[in-house]
Amino acid sequence: MARRVVSRRFLPPDPHVAEPYRLTPRLALRVGLLGMVAIAVFATLFLRLWSLQILNGEQLLRAAQNNQRREVRVPAPRGPIWDKNGLPLVTNVPGTIVQIWQASLPKRKSVRLRELRKLARIIKLPVREVGATLRRHRSRSSPASPSRRPAT
């Protein structure tokens, strides 16, 4: 009969085991194979990360920089709004909005007039009406435009 070895482990002794567990050759083979698999997995991951960083780094950096901003135009829903009886509440009329920064217009009168003629042709208004509107709004100062201060 085998003699029981008293150990100072934190688990109570197992009554079904005659002696403590030992590293058998079969268990050593399993642990060795598991270690080899783990090393192979880490080596594969390391080589893949190395290839991404070193070999393909600049190409992937360019692809990431080109992918930072993508412009997708979504047309706004247009059309009349109807009530429950089928009567139109709101109808749409196409229009053109133009904003002119007077400070950025050319200083030479001939160049300025040429630009205003082009603008008038685009928005289908007479040049005189565009000029009158500019003169009318010249006295109002925009918060974004430089203000004219009197010399002191």
Short mmCIF file of N, CA and C in Angstrom, two decimals:
data_model
loop_
_atom_site.label_atom_id
_atom_site.label_comp_id
_atom_site.label_asym_id
_atom_site.label_seq_id
_atom_site.Cartn_x
_atom_site.Cartn_y
_atom_site.Cartn_z
N MET A 1 0.83 -1.17 0.00
CA MET A 1 0.00 0.00 0.00
C MET A 1 0.89 1.25 0.00
N ALA A 2 0.47 2.27 -0.82
CA ALA A 2 1.27 3.48 -0.95
C ALA A 2 1.03 4.41 0.22
N ARG A 3 2.06 5.03 0.56
CA ARG A 3 1.99 5.94 1.69
C ARG A 3 1.54 7.32 1.22
N ARG A 4 0.65 7.95 1.90
CA ARG A 4 0.15 9.28 1.54
C ARG A 4 1.16 10.34 1.94
N VAL A 5 1.33 11.29 1.01
CA VAL A 5 2.24 12.40 1.27
C VAL A 5 1.40 13.58 1.72
N VAL A 6 1.74 14.13 2.83
CA VAL A 6 1.03 15.30 3.34
C VAL A 6 1.65 16.54 2.70
N SER A 7 0.83 17.30 2.04
CA SER A 7 1.34 18.51 1.40
C SER A 7 0.76 19.74 2.07
N ARG A 8 1.41 20.85 1.81
CA ARG A 8 0.94 22.11 2.38
C ARG A 8 0.19 22.93 1.34
N ARG A 9 -0.41 22.26 0.35
CA ARG A 9 -1.17 22.98 -0.67
C ARG A 9 -2.47 23.48 -0.07
N PHE A 10 -3.10 24.42 -0.78
CA PHE A 10 -4.32 25.03 -0.27
C PHE A 10 -5.53 24.14 -0.49
N LEU A 11 -5.44 23.13 -1.36
CA LEU A 11 -6.55 22.22 -1.57
C LEU A 11 -6.42 21.02 -0.64
N PRO A 12 -7.54 20.52 -0.17
CA PRO A 12 -7.44 19.32 0.67
C PRO A 12 -6.98 18.12 -0.17
N PRO A 13 -6.34 17.14 0.41
CA PRO A 13 -5.87 15.99 -0.35
C PRO A 13 -7.04 15.20 -0.93
N ASP A 14 -6.83 14.67 -2.16
CA ASP A 14 -7.85 13.90 -2.84
C ASP A 14 -7.75 12.45 -2.36
N PRO A 15 -8.85 11.92 -1.84
CA PRO A 15 -8.76 10.55 -1.30
C PRO A 15 -8.60 9.48 -2.39
N HIS A 16 -8.93 9.80 -3.64
CA HIS A 16 -8.85 8.83 -4.71
C HIS A 16 -7.46 8.76 -5.35
N VAL A 17 -6.57 9.69 -5.04
CA VAL A 17 -5.25 9.75 -5.64
C VAL A 17 -4.24 9.27 -4.60
N ALA A 18 -3.42 8.31 -5.02
CA ALA A 18 -2.44 7.75 -4.09
C ALA A 18 -1.21 8.63 -3.97
N GLU A 19 -0.82 9.31 -5.05
CA GLU A 19 0.36 10.16 -5.03
C GLU A 19 0.06 11.44 -5.79
N PRO A 20 0.81 12.53 -5.61
CA PRO A 20 0.55 13.79 -6.31
C PRO A 20 0.77 13.63 -7.82
N TYR A 21 0.13 14.56 -8.59
CA TYR A 21 0.25 14.54 -10.05
C TYR A 21 1.69 14.81 -10.43
N ARG A 22 2.12 14.14 -11.48
CA ARG A 22 3.48 14.33 -11.98
C ARG A 22 3.43 14.62 -13.47
N LEU A 23 4.46 15.23 -13.97
CA LEU A 23 4.56 15.53 -15.39
C LEU A 23 5.00 14.25 -16.11
N THR A 24 4.04 13.64 -16.75
CA THR A 24 4.34 12.41 -17.47
C THR A 24 4.86 12.76 -18.86
N PRO A 25 5.51 11.84 -19.57
CA PRO A 25 6.00 12.13 -20.92
C PRO A 25 4.87 12.49 -21.88
N ARG A 26 3.73 11.88 -21.71
CA ARG A 26 2.59 12.18 -22.58
C ARG A 26 2.10 13.62 -22.35
N LEU A 27 2.02 14.01 -21.07
CA LEU A 27 1.60 15.37 -20.74
C LEU A 27 2.65 16.38 -21.22
N ALA A 28 3.91 16.06 -21.12
CA ALA A 28 4.98 16.95 -21.59
C ALA A 28 4.89 17.14 -23.10
N LEU A 29 4.56 16.10 -23.83
CA LEU A 29 4.39 16.20 -25.27
C LEU A 29 3.24 17.14 -25.62
N ARG A 30 2.12 16.99 -24.91
CA ARG A 30 0.97 17.87 -25.14
C ARG A 30 1.31 19.32 -24.86
N VAL A 31 1.98 19.59 -23.74
CA VAL A 31 2.35 20.96 -23.38
C VAL A 31 3.32 21.52 -24.43
N GLY A 32 4.26 20.71 -24.89
CA GLY A 32 5.20 21.15 -25.90
C GLY A 32 4.51 21.49 -27.22
N LEU A 33 3.57 20.63 -27.65
CA LEU A 33 2.81 20.92 -28.88
C LEU A 33 1.98 22.18 -28.75
N LEU A 34 1.34 22.37 -27.60
CA LEU A 34 0.55 23.58 -27.37
C LEU A 34 1.44 24.82 -27.41
N GLY A 35 2.64 24.72 -26.84
CA GLY A 35 3.58 25.84 -26.87
C GLY A 35 4.02 26.14 -28.30
N MET A 36 4.27 25.10 -29.10
CA MET A 36 4.67 25.30 -30.50
C MET A 36 3.55 25.97 -31.30
N VAL A 37 2.31 25.57 -31.06
CA VAL A 37 1.17 26.19 -31.76
C VAL A 37 1.06 27.66 -31.36
N ALA A 38 1.22 27.94 -30.07
CA ALA A 38 1.13 29.33 -29.61
C ALA A 38 2.24 30.17 -30.23
N ILE A 39 3.45 29.64 -30.30
CA ILE A 39 4.56 30.38 -30.90
C ILE A 39 4.30 30.61 -32.39
N ALA A 40 3.77 29.60 -33.07
CA ALA A 40 3.46 29.75 -34.50
C ALA A 40 2.39 30.81 -34.73
N VAL A 41 1.37 30.85 -33.89
CA VAL A 41 0.31 31.86 -34.03
C VAL A 41 0.87 33.26 -33.80
N PHE A 42 1.67 33.43 -32.75
CA PHE A 42 2.24 34.75 -32.48
C PHE A 42 3.23 35.16 -33.57
N ALA A 43 3.99 34.23 -34.11
CA ALA A 43 4.91 34.55 -35.19
C ALA A 43 4.15 34.99 -36.44
N THR A 44 3.04 34.30 -36.74
CA THR A 44 2.21 34.68 -37.89
C THR A 44 1.65 36.08 -37.71
N LEU A 45 1.11 36.37 -36.52
CA LEU A 45 0.57 37.70 -36.25
C LEU A 45 1.66 38.77 -36.34
N PHE A 46 2.82 38.47 -35.78
CA PHE A 46 3.90 39.44 -35.83
C PHE A 46 4.33 39.72 -37.26
N LEU A 47 4.48 38.69 -38.07
CA LEU A 47 4.89 38.88 -39.46
C LEU A 47 3.82 39.65 -40.25
N ARG A 48 2.56 39.39 -39.98
CA ARG A 48 1.49 40.12 -40.68
C ARG A 48 1.50 41.60 -40.29
N LEU A 49 1.65 41.88 -39.01
CA LEU A 49 1.72 43.28 -38.57
C LEU A 49 2.95 43.97 -39.16
N TRP A 50 4.07 43.26 -39.22
CA TRP A 50 5.28 43.82 -39.80
C TRP A 50 5.05 44.16 -41.27
N SER A 51 4.39 43.25 -41.99
CA SER A 51 4.16 43.52 -43.41
C SER A 51 3.20 44.69 -43.61
N LEU A 52 2.21 44.83 -42.73
CA LEU A 52 1.29 45.96 -42.85
C LEU A 52 1.99 47.28 -42.57
N GLN A 53 2.83 47.30 -41.56
CA GLN A 53 3.49 48.54 -41.17
C GLN A 53 4.66 48.90 -42.10
N ILE A 54 5.51 47.93 -42.40
CA ILE A 54 6.74 48.23 -43.13
C ILE A 54 6.54 48.14 -44.64
N LEU A 55 5.98 47.04 -45.11
CA LEU A 55 5.89 46.83 -46.55
C LEU A 55 4.76 47.64 -47.19
N ASN A 56 3.59 47.67 -46.56
CA ASN A 56 2.43 48.34 -47.16
C ASN A 56 2.05 49.63 -46.44
N GLY A 57 2.92 50.14 -45.59
CA GLY A 57 2.58 51.28 -44.75
C GLY A 57 2.21 52.53 -45.51
N GLU A 58 3.02 52.91 -46.50
CA GLU A 58 2.75 54.15 -47.23
C GLU A 58 1.50 54.05 -48.09
N GLN A 59 1.31 52.89 -48.71
CA GLN A 59 0.10 52.69 -49.54
C GLN A 59 -1.16 52.76 -48.68
N LEU A 60 -1.13 52.13 -47.50
CA LEU A 60 -2.30 52.16 -46.62
C LEU A 60 -2.51 53.55 -46.03
N LEU A 61 -1.42 54.28 -45.79
CA LEU A 61 -1.55 55.66 -45.29
C LEU A 61 -2.24 56.54 -46.33
N ARG A 62 -1.83 56.42 -47.60
CA ARG A 62 -2.49 57.20 -48.66
C ARG A 62 -3.97 56.83 -48.78
N ALA A 63 -4.27 55.55 -48.69
CA ALA A 63 -5.67 55.13 -48.78
C ALA A 63 -6.48 55.70 -47.62
N ALA A 64 -5.90 55.73 -46.42
CA ALA A 64 -6.61 56.28 -45.26
C ALA A 64 -6.81 57.79 -45.40
N GLN A 65 -5.81 58.49 -45.92
CA GLN A 65 -5.94 59.93 -46.08
C GLN A 65 -6.95 60.28 -47.16
N ASN A 66 -7.06 59.47 -48.20
CA ASN A 66 -8.05 59.73 -49.24
C ASN A 66 -9.46 59.38 -48.80
N ASN A 67 -9.59 58.65 -47.72
CA ASN A 67 -10.90 58.19 -47.25
C ASN A 67 -11.43 59.05 -46.11
N GLN A 68 -10.78 60.15 -45.79
CA GLN A 68 -11.19 60.95 -44.65
C GLN A 68 -12.51 61.69 -44.89
N ARG A 69 -12.71 62.14 -46.11
CA ARG A 69 -13.91 62.93 -46.38
C ARG A 69 -14.55 62.43 -47.66
N ARG A 70 -15.79 62.11 -47.56
CA ARG A 70 -16.54 61.65 -48.72
C ARG A 70 -17.76 62.54 -48.84
N GLU A 71 -17.94 63.12 -50.02
CA GLU A 71 -19.05 64.03 -50.23
C GLU A 71 -20.18 63.28 -50.93
N VAL A 72 -21.31 63.23 -50.26
CA VAL A 72 -22.48 62.56 -50.82
C VAL A 72 -23.59 63.61 -50.90
N ARG A 73 -24.06 63.87 -52.09
CA ARG A 73 -25.12 64.85 -52.27
C ARG A 73 -26.47 64.15 -52.13
N VAL A 74 -27.27 64.64 -51.21
CA VAL A 74 -28.61 64.11 -51.01
C VAL A 74 -29.58 65.23 -51.37
N PRO A 75 -30.34 65.05 -52.42
CA PRO A 75 -31.27 66.12 -52.81
C PRO A 75 -32.38 66.26 -51.77
N ALA A 76 -32.71 67.51 -51.49
CA ALA A 76 -33.77 67.77 -50.53
C ALA A 76 -35.12 67.41 -51.15
N PRO A 77 -36.02 66.89 -50.33
CA PRO A 77 -37.34 66.57 -50.90
C PRO A 77 -38.07 67.86 -51.26
N ARG A 78 -38.55 67.90 -52.46
CA ARG A 78 -39.24 69.08 -52.96
C ARG A 78 -40.65 68.71 -53.37
N GLY A 79 -41.46 69.72 -53.43
CA GLY A 79 -42.83 69.51 -53.89
C GLY A 79 -43.82 70.16 -52.96
N PRO A 80 -45.05 70.19 -53.34
CA PRO A 80 -46.06 70.83 -52.50
C PRO A 80 -46.39 69.98 -51.28
N ILE A 81 -46.91 70.66 -50.25
CA ILE A 81 -47.38 69.98 -49.04
C ILE A 81 -48.90 70.08 -49.04
N TRP A 82 -49.54 68.93 -48.91
CA TRP A 82 -51.00 68.86 -48.99
C TRP A 82 -51.59 68.60 -47.61
N ASP A 83 -52.80 69.09 -47.37
CA ASP A 83 -53.49 68.77 -46.12
C ASP A 83 -54.28 67.48 -46.30
N LYS A 84 -55.04 67.09 -45.27
CA LYS A 84 -55.74 65.80 -45.34
C LYS A 84 -56.87 65.80 -46.37
N ASN A 85 -57.34 66.98 -46.78
CA ASN A 85 -58.40 67.06 -47.77
C ASN A 85 -57.86 67.17 -49.20
N GLY A 86 -56.55 67.18 -49.35
CA GLY A 86 -55.96 67.28 -50.68
C GLY A 86 -55.76 68.70 -51.17
N LEU A 87 -55.90 69.67 -50.29
CA LEU A 87 -55.66 71.07 -50.66
C LEU A 87 -54.20 71.42 -50.40
N PRO A 88 -53.60 72.18 -51.30
CA PRO A 88 -52.18 72.51 -51.09
C PRO A 88 -52.01 73.52 -49.95
N LEU A 89 -51.14 73.17 -49.00
CA LEU A 89 -50.79 74.10 -47.92
C LEU A 89 -49.61 74.98 -48.33
N VAL A 90 -48.64 74.37 -48.98
CA VAL A 90 -47.43 75.07 -49.39
C VAL A 90 -47.05 74.57 -50.78
N THR A 91 -46.70 75.51 -51.65
CA THR A 91 -46.17 75.13 -52.96
C THR A 91 -44.76 75.69 -53.07
N ASN A 92 -43.98 75.08 -53.89
CA ASN A 92 -42.59 75.50 -54.06
C ASN A 92 -42.42 76.27 -55.35
N VAL A 93 -41.59 77.29 -55.26
CA VAL A 93 -41.23 78.07 -56.44
C VAL A 93 -39.71 78.10 -56.48
N PRO A 94 -39.10 77.65 -57.57
CA PRO A 94 -37.64 77.68 -57.61
C PRO A 94 -37.12 79.11 -57.60
N GLY A 95 -36.02 79.31 -56.94
CA GLY A 95 -35.43 80.64 -56.85
C GLY A 95 -33.92 80.55 -56.78
N THR A 96 -33.28 81.67 -56.96
CA THR A 96 -31.83 81.76 -56.91
C THR A 96 -31.45 82.73 -55.81
N ILE A 97 -30.51 82.33 -54.99
CA ILE A 97 -30.03 83.19 -53.92
C ILE A 97 -28.58 83.56 -54.25
N VAL A 98 -28.28 84.85 -54.19
CA VAL A 98 -26.94 85.33 -54.49
C VAL A 98 -26.48 86.17 -53.32
N GLN A 99 -25.24 85.95 -52.92
CA GLN A 99 -24.67 86.76 -51.85
C GLN A 99 -23.37 87.35 -52.38
N ILE A 100 -23.25 88.65 -52.30
CA ILE A 100 -22.07 89.34 -52.82
C ILE A 100 -21.36 90.02 -51.66
N TRP A 101 -20.07 89.76 -51.55
CA TRP A 101 -19.25 90.46 -50.57
C TRP A 101 -18.67 91.67 -51.30
N GLN A 102 -19.16 92.85 -50.95
CA GLN A 102 -18.74 94.05 -51.68
C GLN A 102 -17.25 94.33 -51.49
N ALA A 103 -16.69 93.91 -50.37
CA ALA A 103 -15.27 94.15 -50.13
C ALA A 103 -14.41 93.30 -51.06
N SER A 104 -14.95 92.20 -51.57
CA SER A 104 -14.15 91.34 -52.44
C SER A 104 -14.36 91.65 -53.92
N LEU A 105 -15.21 92.60 -54.25
CA LEU A 105 -15.39 92.99 -55.65
C LEU A 105 -14.16 93.77 -56.11
N PRO A 106 -13.85 93.70 -57.40
CA PRO A 106 -12.67 94.44 -57.91
C PRO A 106 -12.83 95.95 -57.69
N LYS A 107 -11.70 96.59 -57.49
CA LYS A 107 -11.72 98.05 -57.25
C LYS A 107 -11.88 98.83 -58.55
N ARG A 108 -11.32 98.31 -59.65
CA ARG A 108 -11.45 99.01 -60.93
C ARG A 108 -12.88 98.91 -61.42
N LYS A 109 -13.40 100.05 -61.85
CA LYS A 109 -14.81 100.12 -62.23
C LYS A 109 -15.14 99.24 -63.44
N SER A 110 -14.24 99.17 -64.42
CA SER A 110 -14.53 98.38 -65.62
C SER A 110 -14.57 96.89 -65.31
N VAL A 111 -13.66 96.43 -64.47
CA VAL A 111 -13.64 95.00 -64.11
C VAL A 111 -14.86 94.67 -63.25
N ARG A 112 -15.20 95.59 -62.33
CA ARG A 112 -16.36 95.37 -61.48
C ARG A 112 -17.63 95.31 -62.32
N LEU A 113 -17.77 96.21 -63.30
CA LEU A 113 -18.96 96.23 -64.16
C LEU A 113 -19.05 94.94 -64.99
N ARG A 114 -17.91 94.44 -65.44
CA ARG A 114 -17.90 93.19 -66.22
C ARG A 114 -18.40 92.02 -65.35
N GLU A 115 -17.95 91.96 -64.11
CA GLU A 115 -18.40 90.89 -63.21
C GLU A 115 -19.89 91.02 -62.90
N LEU A 116 -20.35 92.25 -62.68
CA LEU A 116 -21.77 92.45 -62.39
C LEU A 116 -22.64 92.09 -63.60
N ARG A 117 -22.14 92.33 -64.82
CA ARG A 117 -22.89 91.93 -66.02
C ARG A 117 -23.00 90.41 -66.11
N LYS A 118 -21.89 89.71 -65.82
CA LYS A 118 -21.94 88.25 -65.83
C LYS A 118 -22.94 87.74 -64.79
N LEU A 119 -22.90 88.34 -63.61
CA LEU A 119 -23.83 87.94 -62.55
C LEU A 119 -25.27 88.20 -62.95
N ALA A 120 -25.52 89.36 -63.55
CA ALA A 120 -26.88 89.71 -63.96
C ALA A 120 -27.39 88.73 -65.02
N ARG A 121 -26.49 88.30 -65.91
CA ARG A 121 -26.89 87.33 -66.93
C ARG A 121 -27.26 85.99 -66.29
N ILE A 122 -26.52 85.59 -65.27
CA ILE A 122 -26.78 84.30 -64.61
C ILE A 122 -28.09 84.33 -63.84
N ILE A 123 -28.33 85.41 -63.09
CA ILE A 123 -29.55 85.46 -62.26
C ILE A 123 -30.74 86.08 -63.00
N LYS A 124 -30.52 86.45 -64.25
CA LYS A 124 -31.59 86.96 -65.12
C LYS A 124 -32.26 88.21 -64.54
N LEU A 125 -31.42 89.17 -64.18
CA LEU A 125 -31.87 90.48 -63.71
C LEU A 125 -31.11 91.54 -64.49
N PRO A 126 -31.70 92.73 -64.65
CA PRO A 126 -30.97 93.83 -65.30
C PRO A 126 -29.79 94.27 -64.44
N VAL A 127 -28.73 94.72 -65.08
CA VAL A 127 -27.53 95.16 -64.37
C VAL A 127 -27.85 96.35 -63.46
N ARG A 128 -28.75 97.21 -63.89
CA ARG A 128 -29.12 98.38 -63.08
C ARG A 128 -29.74 97.95 -61.75
N GLU A 129 -30.56 96.89 -61.79
CA GLU A 129 -31.19 96.43 -60.55
C GLU A 129 -30.15 95.82 -59.61
N VAL A 130 -29.19 95.11 -60.16
CA VAL A 130 -28.12 94.54 -59.32
C VAL A 130 -27.31 95.67 -58.70
N GLY A 131 -26.96 96.69 -59.50
CA GLY A 131 -26.21 97.84 -58.97
C GLY A 131 -27.00 98.60 -57.92
N ALA A 132 -28.30 98.78 -58.16
CA ALA A 132 -29.12 99.49 -57.17
C ALA A 132 -29.18 98.72 -55.87
N THR A 133 -29.30 97.41 -55.96
CA THR A 133 -29.34 96.60 -54.73
C THR A 133 -28.02 96.69 -53.99
N LEU A 134 -26.91 96.70 -54.71
CA LEU A 134 -25.61 96.84 -54.07
C LEU A 134 -25.48 98.20 -53.38
N ARG A 135 -25.93 99.26 -54.04
CA ARG A 135 -25.86 100.60 -53.43
C ARG A 135 -26.76 100.68 -52.21
N ARG A 136 -27.92 100.05 -52.27
CA ARG A 136 -28.86 100.08 -51.15
C ARG A 136 -28.26 99.39 -49.92
N HIS A 137 -27.52 98.30 -50.13
CA HIS A 137 -26.97 97.54 -49.01
C HIS A 137 -25.55 97.96 -48.65
N ARG A 138 -25.01 98.95 -49.34
CA ARG A 138 -23.66 99.39 -49.05
C ARG A 138 -23.57 100.03 -47.67
N SER A 139 -24.61 100.73 -47.26
CA SER A 139 -24.56 101.43 -45.97
C SER A 139 -24.64 100.46 -44.80
N ARG A 140 -25.31 99.33 -44.99
CA ARG A 140 -25.39 98.34 -43.91
C ARG A 140 -24.06 97.63 -43.81
N SER A 141 -23.58 97.49 -42.60
CA SER A 141 -22.29 96.80 -42.45
C SER A 141 -22.54 95.38 -41.99
N SER A 142 -21.88 94.46 -42.64
CA SER A 142 -21.98 93.05 -42.29
C SER A 142 -21.01 92.75 -41.15
N PRO A 143 -21.36 91.86 -40.23
CA PRO A 143 -20.43 91.54 -39.15
C PRO A 143 -19.16 90.88 -39.66
N ALA A 144 -19.21 90.29 -40.84
CA ALA A 144 -18.02 89.60 -41.38
C ALA A 144 -17.16 90.53 -42.22
N SER A 145 -17.69 91.64 -42.64
CA SER A 145 -16.90 92.54 -43.48
C SER A 145 -16.14 93.53 -42.60
N PRO A 146 -15.00 94.01 -43.09
CA PRO A 146 -14.25 94.98 -42.28
C PRO A 146 -15.00 96.29 -42.14
N SER A 147 -15.01 96.81 -40.97
CA SER A 147 -15.77 98.05 -40.74
C SER A 147 -14.90 99.25 -41.08
N ARG A 148 -15.57 100.32 -41.50
CA ARG A 148 -14.85 101.57 -41.82
C ARG A 148 -14.93 102.46 -40.60
N ARG A 149 -13.78 102.72 -40.04
CA ARG A 149 -13.73 103.59 -38.86
C ARG A 149 -13.23 104.98 -39.28
N PRO A 150 -13.82 105.99 -38.73
CA PRO A 150 -13.33 107.33 -39.06
C PRO A 150 -11.94 107.56 -38.46
N ALA A 151 -11.11 108.25 -39.21
CA ALA A 151 -9.75 108.54 -38.70
C ALA A 151 -9.86 109.56 -37.57
N THR A 152 -9.11 109.31 -36.54
CA THR A 152 -9.14 110.23 -35.38
C THR A 152 -7.89 111.03 -35.27
#
